[in-house]
Short mmCIF file of C-alpha atoms and ligand atoms in Angstrom, two decimals:
data_model
loop_
_atom_site.label_atom_id
_atom_site.label_comp_id
_atom_site.label_asym_id
_atom_site.label_seq_id
_atom_site.Cartn_x
_atom_site.Cartn_y
_atom_site.Cartn_z
CA MET H 1 0.32 0.46 0.03
CA PHE H 2 2.97 2.68 0.79
CA GLU H 3 2.79 3.15 -3.15
CA TRP H 4 -0.13 4.95 -2.79
CA ILE H 5 1.32 7.33 -0.10
CA PRO H 6 2.79 10.71 -3.07
CA LEU H 7 6.77 10.94 -3.22
CA ALA H 8 6.53 14.30 -1.62
CA ALA H 9 4.57 13.70 1.49
CA LEU H 10 7.04 11.21 1.68
CA ALA H 11 9.69 13.48 2.13
CA ALA H 12 7.65 15.92 3.83
CA LEU H 13 7.90 13.16 6.71
CA VAL H 14 11.53 12.76 6.97
CA MET H 15 12.36 15.94 6.71
CA VAL H 16 10.16 17.49 9.68
CA VAL H 17 11.30 13.93 11.62
CA GLY H 18 14.50 14.63 10.99
CA VAL H 19 14.58 18.27 12.36
CA GLN H 20 12.83 17.56 15.17
CA MET H 21 15.84 16.14 15.87
CA VAL H 22 18.07 19.19 15.83
CA SER H 23 18.67 20.49 18.97
CA PHE H 24 19.50 23.36 19.94
CA ALA H 25 20.44 22.41 23.43
CA HIS H 26 22.29 19.77 22.19
CA ILE H 27 24.22 21.38 19.80
CA ARG H 28 24.67 24.49 22.74
CA ASN H 29 26.19 20.90 24.76
CA VAL H 30 28.22 20.31 21.79
CA HIS H 31 29.88 24.36 21.61
CA LYS H 32 31.09 24.21 24.68
CA HIS H 33 32.91 21.28 24.16
CA ARG H 34 34.25 23.00 21.72
CA GLU H 35 33.44 20.15 19.42
CA PHE H 36 31.08 22.43 17.10
CA PRO H 37 33.55 22.01 13.92
CA VAL H 38 32.92 18.17 14.16
CA TYR H 39 29.45 19.05 14.34
CA ALA H 40 28.77 21.06 11.67
CA ALA H 41 31.28 19.07 9.39
CA THR H 42 29.17 16.21 10.02
CA VAL H 43 26.10 18.53 8.72
CA ALA H 44 27.80 19.58 5.98
CA GLY H 45 28.76 16.71 4.05
CA VAL H 46 25.43 14.74 4.76
CA VAL H 47 23.46 17.78 3.03
CA ALA H 48 26.34 17.89 0.49
CA PHE H 49 27.61 13.56 -0.31
CA GLY H 50 24.64 11.27 1.98
CA ALA H 51 24.85 10.38 4.98
CA LEU H 52 27.41 7.78 5.24
CA ALA H 53 30.00 10.42 2.94
CA GLY H 54 29.01 12.90 6.10
CA VAL H 55 28.86 10.47 9.21
CA ALA H 56 32.77 9.47 7.43
CA LEU H 57 33.36 13.24 7.32
CA GLY H 58 32.63 14.13 10.95
CA VAL H 59 34.79 11.06 11.65
CA GLY H 60 37.85 12.57 9.74
CA VAL H 61 37.05 15.77 11.94
CA ALA H 62 36.66 14.74 14.64
CA VAL H 63 40.12 12.61 14.85
CA ILE H 64 42.16 16.28 13.44
CA VAL H 65 40.32 18.40 16.11
CA SER H 66 41.11 15.62 18.73
CA LEU H 67 45.20 15.66 17.37
CA HIS H 68 45.11 19.35 17.15
CA ARG H 69 44.50 19.88 20.37
CA LEU H 70 46.57 16.88 22.43
CA GLY H 71 49.36 18.77 20.83
CA ARG H 72 48.43 21.87 21.87
CA THR H 73 48.78 22.71 25.45
CA LYS H 74 49.60 25.85 26.38
CA ILE H 75 52.11 25.52 30.25
CA THR H 76 52.53 29.15 32.00
CA ALA H 77 54.28 29.58 34.75
CA THR H 78 53.87 33.33 36.71
CA GLU H 79 55.12 34.48 40.33
CA GLN H 80 51.89 35.35 42.14
CA ASP H 81 53.20 37.24 46.13
CA GLY H 82 56.11 34.60 46.08
CA ARG H 83 54.84 31.59 45.44
CA HIS H 84 54.63 30.20 41.56
CA VAL H 85 52.07 29.19 39.94
CA VAL H 86 52.11 26.44 36.64
CA THR H 87 49.12 26.85 34.69
CA VAL H 88 48.78 23.85 32.25
CA HIS H 89 45.88 24.56 29.62
CA GLY H 90 44.81 21.47 27.46
CA GLN H 91 45.73 18.11 28.09
CA LEU H 92 49.02 16.21 28.95
CA THR H 93 50.30 13.74 27.18
CA PHE H 94 53.21 12.79 25.67
CA LEU H 95 53.77 15.49 23.35
CA ALA H 96 54.15 18.07 25.96
CA VAL H 97 55.94 16.26 28.60
CA PRO H 98 59.46 18.10 26.89
CA ARG H 99 57.65 21.74 27.31
CA LEU H 100 55.90 20.55 30.82
CA THR H 101 59.75 19.22 32.00
CA ARG H 102 61.69 22.58 30.82
CA THR H 103 58.62 25.36 32.12
CA LEU H 104 59.16 22.68 36.40
CA GLY H 105 63.21 22.74 35.22
CA GLN H 106 62.55 26.62 35.35
CA LEU H 107 61.43 26.94 39.02
CA PRO H 108 63.84 26.80 41.12
CA PRO H 109 64.82 24.19 43.68
CA GLY H 110 62.95 23.82 47.28
CA VAL H 111 59.71 26.23 45.86
CA ASP H 112 56.53 27.21 46.69
CA ALA H 113 54.35 26.28 44.18
CA THR H 114 50.26 25.55 42.68
CA VAL H 115 50.52 23.49 39.36
CA GLU H 116 46.76 23.98 37.86
CA LEU H 117 45.73 21.31 35.99
CA ASP H 118 43.20 22.13 33.25
CA GLY H 119 42.60 19.41 31.80
CA PHE H 120 40.71 16.81 31.64
CA PHE H 121 43.61 13.83 30.92
CA MET H 122 47.12 13.18 31.67
CA ASP H 123 48.92 9.67 29.99
CA HIS H 124 51.39 8.31 31.99
CA ALA H 125 54.54 10.22 30.84
CA ALA H 126 53.71 13.57 31.99
CA TYR H 127 52.14 12.15 35.23
CA GLU H 128 55.38 10.47 35.98
CA ALA H 129 57.39 13.70 34.80
CA ILE H 130 55.16 15.31 36.98
CA GLN H 131 55.91 13.26 40.16
CA ALA H 132 59.47 13.30 39.61
CA TRP H 133 59.94 16.62 39.56
CA ARG H 134 57.38 17.30 43.39
CA GLY H 135 59.36 14.47 44.78
CA ALA H 136 62.58 16.38 44.29
CA GLN H 137 60.94 20.01 45.28
CA LEU H 138 59.54 17.55 47.98
CA ALA H 139 63.09 16.38 48.84
CA GLN H 140 64.44 20.32 48.82
CA GLY H 141 62.37 22.10 51.04
CA GLY H 142 59.46 22.47 48.42
CA ARG H 143 55.50 22.72 48.89
CA ILE H 144 53.63 21.77 45.01
CA ASP H 145 50.14 21.50 45.61
CA PHE H 146 47.98 20.34 42.57
CA THR H 147 44.35 22.38 42.01
CA GLY H 148 42.06 21.51 39.43
CA ARG H 149 39.85 24.02 36.80
CA SER H 150 37.91 25.29 39.67
CA GLY H 151 40.89 25.76 41.96
CA SER H 152 40.33 22.88 44.31
CA ARG H 153 42.90 20.96 45.69
CA ILE H 154 43.51 16.78 44.46
CA ALA H 155 45.82 16.17 45.63
CA GLU H 156 47.41 16.62 49.69
CA PRO H 157 50.72 18.89 49.96
CA ALA H 158 53.17 18.10 51.52
CA ALA H 159 51.52 19.81 54.65
CA ALA H 160 48.27 21.48 54.88
CA ALA H 161 47.65 24.92 56.69
CA HIS H 162 44.46 23.07 57.37
CA SER H 163 44.67 19.59 58.96
CA CYS H 164 42.61 19.37 61.77
CA CYS H 165 41.44 15.92 60.49
CA ARG H 166 43.08 14.52 57.82
CA PRO H 167 44.46 10.81 59.03
CA TRP H 168 42.08 9.27 58.58
CA THR H 169 40.38 9.23 55.69
CA PRO H 170 36.39 8.57 56.60
CA TRP H 171 36.68 11.88 58.94
CA ARG H 172 38.41 14.13 55.90
CA ASN H 173 35.21 15.66 54.38
CA HIS H 174 33.11 16.54 57.47
CA HIS H 175 32.34 19.30 58.09
CA CYS H 176 34.44 21.04 60.83
CA HIS H 177 34.12 25.04 59.44
CA ASP H 178 30.36 24.98 58.77
CA ARG H 179 30.43 25.69 62.52
CA PRO H 180 30.46 29.10 64.19
CA THR H 181 32.89 30.20 65.83
CA ARG H 182 32.17 29.41 69.61
CA PRO H 183 31.92 32.15 72.38
CA ALA H 184 34.44 33.84 72.82
CA ASP H 185 34.94 32.74 77.01
CA ASN H 186 34.69 28.95 75.92
CA SER H 187 37.24 29.39 73.00
CA GLY H 188 41.10 28.57 73.05
CA THR H 189 43.20 24.75 73.79
CA THR H 190 40.61 23.35 76.76
CA ASP H 191 37.39 22.75 77.43
CA SER H 192 35.31 23.21 80.33
CA LEU H 193 32.44 22.25 82.57
CA PRO H 194 29.69 24.44 82.09
CA ASP H 195 29.25 26.29 85.20
CA SER H 196 26.47 24.43 87.40
CA GLY H 197 26.12 27.28 89.91
CA SER H 198 24.51 29.80 86.99
CA GLY H 199 21.35 28.40 85.43
CA SER H 200 21.76 31.85 82.57
CA GLY H 201 22.09 28.38 80.57
CA THR H 202 23.78 27.96 76.93
CA SER H 203 24.19 31.45 74.68
CA PRO H 204 22.17 31.97 71.53
CA THR H 205 25.81 31.22 69.23
CA ALA H 206 26.20 28.55 71.37
CA GLY H 207 23.06 26.59 70.67
CA ALA H 208 22.66 28.13 66.85
CA GLY H 209 26.44 25.64 66.79
CA ARG H 210 25.03 22.53 68.15
CA LYS H 211 21.49 23.02 65.78
CA GLY H 212 23.80 20.79 63.24
CA GLY H 213 23.88 17.71 64.70
CA ALA H 214 21.31 15.68 63.47
CA HIS H 215 22.00 16.75 59.72
CA ARG H 216 25.86 15.69 61.16
CA LEU H 217 24.51 12.32 62.53
CA LEU H 218 22.63 11.07 59.89
CA SER H 219 25.58 12.88 57.20
CA GLY H 220 27.81 10.64 59.35
CA LEU H 221 25.87 7.19 59.92
CA SER H 222 25.51 6.83 55.75
CA SER H 223 28.76 7.94 54.67
CA PHE H 224 29.69 5.04 56.95
CA GLN H 225 26.83 3.08 55.85
CA ARG H 226 28.90 3.84 52.04
CA ASN H 227 32.12 3.50 53.19
CA THR H 228 32.80 1.43 56.31
CA ALA H 229 30.22 -1.11 56.32
CA PRO H 230 31.45 -2.88 53.76
CA LEU H 231 34.00 -3.11 54.52
CA VAL H 232 33.87 -3.94 58.33
CA ARG H 233 30.84 -6.50 57.40
CA ASP H 234 32.48 -9.92 57.51
CA GLU H 235 34.71 -8.97 60.73
CA LEU H 236 31.20 -7.64 62.32
CA ALA H 237 29.92 -10.97 61.65
CA ARG H 238 32.31 -13.31 63.00
CA LEU H 239 32.39 -10.96 66.38
CA ALA H 240 28.71 -11.00 66.21
CA SER H 241 28.72 -15.23 66.02
CA GLU H 242 31.81 -16.18 68.01
CA GLY H 243 30.83 -13.22 70.38
CA GLN H 244 32.95 -10.64 72.02
CA CYS H 245 36.52 -11.47 73.40
CA PRO H 246 38.61 -8.03 74.57
CA SER H 247 41.59 -8.48 76.14
CA GLN H 248 41.66 -4.70 77.66
CA LEU H 249 39.37 -2.40 79.47
CA PHE H 250 39.72 0.86 78.89
CA ILE H 251 38.58 3.77 81.10
CA THR H 252 39.06 7.20 80.53
CA CYS H 253 36.95 10.49 80.11
CA ALA H 254 34.05 11.49 77.90
CA ASP H 255 35.59 14.16 76.21
CA SER H 256 34.81 14.11 72.46
CA ARG H 257 39.07 14.81 71.36
CA LEU H 258 39.71 11.47 72.49
CA VAL H 259 39.40 9.09 70.43
CA THR H 260 40.03 5.76 72.18
CA SER H 261 40.25 3.11 68.96
CA MET H 262 42.55 6.09 66.72
CA ILE H 263 44.55 6.25 69.98
CA THR H 264 45.19 2.52 70.69
CA SER H 265 45.18 1.82 66.90
CA SER H 266 42.08 -0.98 67.93
CA GLY H 267 38.74 -1.97 66.12
CA PRO H 268 35.73 -3.87 67.03
CA GLY H 269 36.03 -6.89 69.52
CA ASP H 270 39.39 -5.06 71.22
CA LEU H 271 38.62 -2.52 74.01
CA PHE H 272 35.94 -3.33 77.05
CA THR H 273 35.75 1.03 77.26
CA VAL H 274 33.65 2.58 79.69
CA ARG H 275 33.66 6.60 79.08
CA ASN H 276 32.38 9.03 82.01
CA VAL H 277 33.27 12.11 83.60
CA GLY H 278 37.22 12.91 84.61
CA ASN H 279 38.00 9.25 83.95
CA LEU H 280 36.96 8.49 87.14
CA VAL H 281 36.71 5.04 89.09
CA PRO H 282 34.72 5.75 92.11
CA PRO H 283 36.22 3.37 94.81
CA PRO H 284 34.43 0.26 96.27
CA GLY H 285 31.63 0.52 98.90
CA THR H 286 30.37 4.56 98.14
CA ALA H 287 27.56 3.85 96.81
CA PRO H 288 25.16 3.97 99.09
CA ALA H 289 21.79 2.11 97.47
CA GLY H 290 19.85 3.58 94.94
CA SER H 291 22.66 6.64 93.76
CA GLY H 292 23.66 5.28 91.14
CA ASP H 293 27.62 4.85 91.29
CA ASP H 294 27.54 0.78 90.49
CA SER H 295 27.73 1.24 87.20
CA VAL H 296 31.81 1.69 86.82
CA ALA H 297 31.97 -0.97 89.43
CA ALA H 298 29.62 -3.16 87.40
CA ALA H 299 31.72 -2.72 84.03
CA ILE H 300 34.97 -3.42 86.22
CA GLU H 301 33.00 -6.32 87.27
CA TYR H 302 31.66 -7.61 83.88
CA ALA H 303 35.29 -7.02 82.44
CA VAL H 304 37.82 -9.10 85.16
CA GLU H 305 35.22 -11.82 86.53
CA VAL H 306 33.09 -12.63 82.78
CA LEU H 307 35.67 -11.12 79.29
CA ARG H 308 39.01 -12.05 81.78
CA VAL H 309 40.65 -8.57 80.52
CA GLU H 310 44.18 -9.07 81.22
CA SER H 311 45.13 -5.25 81.71
CA ILE H 312 42.88 -2.45 82.04
CA THR H 313 44.12 1.22 81.52
CA VAL H 314 43.02 4.71 83.48
CA CYS H 315 43.52 7.09 80.46
CA GLY H 316 43.33 10.58 82.03
CA HIS H 317 43.84 14.38 78.76
CA SER H 318 44.93 17.39 78.57
CA GLY H 319 42.97 20.28 79.12
CA CYS H 320 40.24 17.71 80.50
CA GLY H 321 36.81 19.67 81.38
CA ALA H 322 36.49 17.85 84.82
CA MET H 323 39.80 17.99 86.06
CA GLN H 324 39.93 22.31 86.02
CA ALA H 325 35.90 21.94 87.08
CA LEU H 326 37.18 20.54 90.53
CA LEU H 327 40.64 22.93 90.99
CA LYS H 328 37.97 25.53 90.36
CA GLY H 329 35.55 24.77 93.52
CA GLU H 330 31.71 23.95 93.87
CA PRO H 331 29.92 26.47 93.99
CA ASP H 332 27.82 26.57 96.35
CA SER H 333 25.11 24.76 97.88
CA GLY H 334 22.69 24.00 100.01
CA PRO H 335 19.66 22.20 101.11
CA GLU H 336 17.17 25.29 99.24
CA LYS H 337 19.50 24.10 96.62
CA PRO H 338 21.15 20.74 96.35
CA ARG H 339 24.46 19.27 94.39
CA THR H 340 23.78 18.86 91.09
CA PRO H 341 24.75 15.57 89.58
CA LEU H 342 27.72 16.83 87.66
CA TRP H 343 28.45 17.91 90.93
CA ARG H 344 27.89 14.66 93.04
CA TRP H 345 29.68 12.55 90.32
CA LEU H 346 33.11 14.96 90.38
CA ARG H 347 32.88 14.62 94.65
CA HIS H 348 35.41 11.06 93.31
CA GLY H 349 37.56 13.36 91.98
CA LEU H 350 37.75 14.63 95.71
CA PRO H 351 40.52 12.61 96.44
CA SER H 352 43.14 13.56 93.57
CA LEU H 353 43.10 16.37 94.70
CA GLU H 354 43.42 16.14 97.80
CA ARG H 355 46.44 13.93 96.68
CA MET H 356 48.17 16.76 94.89
CA ALA H 357 48.20 18.82 97.36
CA SER H 358 49.18 16.06 99.97
CA ARG H 359 53.04 16.28 101.41
CA ARG H 360 52.81 12.50 101.45
CA HIS H 361 52.94 11.49 97.49
CA SER H 362 55.86 12.93 94.93
CA TRP H 363 54.41 14.81 92.44
CA ALA H 364 53.08 12.18 89.24
CA ARG H 365 55.05 14.20 86.65
CA ILE H 366 56.29 13.94 83.08
CA SER H 367 59.20 12.75 81.74
CA GLY H 368 61.62 14.86 81.07
CA ARG H 369 59.30 18.31 81.66
CA LEU H 370 57.34 19.68 83.99
CA PRO H 371 53.67 19.78 84.38
CA THR H 372 52.09 22.72 82.15
CA ASP H 373 50.64 23.59 84.96
CA GLU H 374 47.43 22.54 87.36
CA VAL H 375 45.58 21.41 85.26
CA GLU H 376 47.88 18.41 83.89
CA GLN H 377 49.32 18.20 87.33
CA LEU H 378 46.05 17.06 88.39
CA CYS H 379 45.19 15.35 85.64
CA LEU H 380 48.48 12.86 85.87
CA THR H 381 47.78 13.16 89.71
CA ASN H 382 44.26 11.88 89.13
CA VAL H 383 45.33 9.01 86.99
CA VAL H 384 47.57 7.30 89.53
CA GLN H 385 44.32 8.19 92.44
CA GLN H 386 41.74 6.49 90.31
CA LEU H 387 44.59 3.25 89.74
CA GLU H 388 44.71 3.15 93.84
CA HIS H 389 40.89 2.56 93.39
CA LEU H 390 40.85 0.96 91.01
CA ARG H 391 42.95 -1.65 93.23
CA ALA H 392 40.56 -2.19 95.65
CA HIS H 393 37.99 -3.61 93.39
CA GLU H 394 37.81 -7.02 95.32
CA SER H 395 37.60 -8.71 92.18
CA VAL H 396 40.84 -6.41 90.73
CA ALA H 397 42.90 -7.31 93.75
CA ARG H 398 41.95 -10.77 92.90
CA ARG H 399 43.42 -11.58 89.19
CA LEU H 400 46.17 -9.31 90.74
CA ALA H 401 47.41 -11.53 93.29
CA GLU H 402 46.96 -13.96 91.01
CA GLY H 403 49.13 -11.86 88.40
CA THR H 404 46.72 -12.66 85.67
CA LEU H 405 46.54 -8.72 85.06
CA GLN H 406 47.49 -5.61 84.19
CA LEU H 407 47.02 -2.03 85.43
CA HIS H 408 48.04 0.58 83.44
CA GLY H 409 47.84 5.00 83.64
CA MET H 410 48.36 6.47 80.41
CA TYR H 411 48.22 10.74 79.59
CA PHE H 412 46.84 11.48 76.14
CA HIS H 413 47.87 15.14 75.58
CA VAL H 414 45.46 15.99 72.92
CA GLY H 415 47.25 19.13 71.17
CA GLU H 416 50.40 17.22 71.10
CA ALA H 417 48.95 13.90 69.54
CA GLN H 418 50.84 12.31 71.79
CA ALA H 419 50.37 8.95 74.67
CA TYR H 420 51.85 9.04 77.94
CA LEU H 421 52.49 5.69 80.25
CA LEU H 422 53.05 5.74 83.91
CA THR H 423 56.06 3.68 84.87
CA GLU H 424 57.28 3.10 88.36
CA GLY H 425 61.08 3.53 88.29
CA SER H 426 63.49 4.35 90.31
CA SER H 427 62.65 5.52 94.18
CA SER H 428 63.56 8.83 94.95
CA GLY H 429 61.79 8.63 98.49
CA THR H 430 59.52 6.24 100.60
CA GLU H 431 57.55 6.43 98.19
CA PRO H 432 58.47 5.22 94.06
CA ASP H 433 58.46 8.57 91.52
CA GLU H 434 55.08 8.70 89.44
CA VAL H 435 56.44 9.01 85.71
CA PHE H 436 54.40 9.07 82.56
CA ASP H 437 56.88 8.86 79.97
CA ARG H 438 56.53 9.51 76.07
CA VAL H 439 55.38 6.44 73.99
CA GLY H 440 57.92 6.47 70.79
CA THR H 441 56.95 5.28 67.40
CA GLY H 442 59.10 2.00 67.98
CA GLU H 443 57.69 0.89 70.77
CA LEU H 444 56.68 -2.72 71.23
CA GLU H 445 56.88 -3.89 75.18
CA ARG H 446 55.59 -2.35 78.22
CA THR H 447 55.83 -2.92 82.01
CA GLY H 448 52.22 -2.92 84.03
CA VAL H 449 52.08 -0.80 86.71
ZN1 ZN C 1 38.76 19.79 58.76
ZN1 ZN C 2 38.31 14.88 80.59
#
C-alpha cells in the first residue's frame, strides 16, 4: 500500500522528523565542549554527499581536532606574591612532556608552587614527569599543591595549613568549618564544664552551633553505611557469631577529643570501654543503694570476672574539663540548692585533689618536663589516684594477686597527639616516683604498673 503514498509527502515526513531531531540544547552542549566544528562538518557532509559520507567526514574532522588539541597544550609559569603558579591548559600527554619538564625545570629548587591542571586527561608519561619533579622539590623542602580547573585541591600537599582531620580518610570530609565560632569565653585549647552555679544557660550562639547535630549524625551514619560498613561487615559478622573477647578494659574520659580506637589502633572487639566525666573510678563501697554509682564497678566486675581481660588502663587527658572544674571548686550548694548530678559525680575526683595537695606523695610528672599547669598536674595525679581506687575493687585485687592482670596508667596530650604511659621508676624517697613516659613510635613491650 506504500506505493499509494505520494513521494513528496513521504519526503516531507522524513524532513519533519529530521528537523525535530535537531536540538538547540544539544548544539549548545556541543559548542560548549568545543566540538562544534565536528558537528558542522558532519551536517555539511550529510547535506552535500549523503549520510554515510557525511558521518565519515565528521569522524575525520574529530580525529584532526583531537590531534590538534593534544599537541596544543599551553603551559605557563607565573609568580603571584612569592608563590609560583604553573598553569597547564589542555591535555597532558607525552607530546607535552618536553615543554612541561622545561617549564618546571625553570623553577628554583625547594619552591612553593601550585600546579593548576586544566585538562581532563593526563597520560602516564606526563604523570611520571610531574611526580618526579614533585618528589625532587619536596626533598628540597618545597611545597607543591595541585589544583583542578575550579581551583579546588585535588591532591594533598605535604603540609596543609588546615590539618584538623587529615590522617583518617573517613573523617576527612566532615564539616568542621561549617560550625560557627564558639563564644569567646569558651574558645581556646581547653574545654571547661558549664558553670553549674549559674542558671543562665548557654548563649544563643552556642545553641546555634549545635543545630546541625541531627544532620551530622545522619550524614555520618550514611557515610559509614556507604564507605566503611562494606569493609568491616565480615569481621563484625565473625564477632557477632563468636561473641566478644576483648583483652583490655579501657577507662577514659567522655571528652570528644579522645578517640579511643584511634589512639590505641584498635577496632571492633578490642577494647571494653568505660567512659565517664573525668575518667573516675569510684572506690568500692562508696555507692549507697540507689545512689547510682555502680556503673563503673559493674563494668569492672564484668570485664574482670566474665570477659577476663588481661589489662585495665585508666587514661586521662590534657585540658580535662572535669579536672578544671575540680580545681575551681564546687559552687555553693545548700538545702535550697542541692548538689547537681555533675558535682555528685565529681566527688570521686576529690581524693585526686587531696593527693595533689598532700606532702606524702611525690608529684606525678611527665618525664623530661614539668607539668604545664595545675590542670595538667591534676590530670596526671588523677590517673594515679583512680588506679588506686581500681586496685581496691575485689575482683581486680584477686586477679592482681593471681598475676593475671596488669594495670596501666595513661595520659593523652590532645594538643601534641602524644600518649604517655605511667611507669613506676626509681624511688627518690619512700614513695615510688610516678612518671609518665612518652610513648615513642617504635615501642613494642611495656611493663605493667
Ligand atoms: Zn576539617
Ligand atoms: Zn576529660
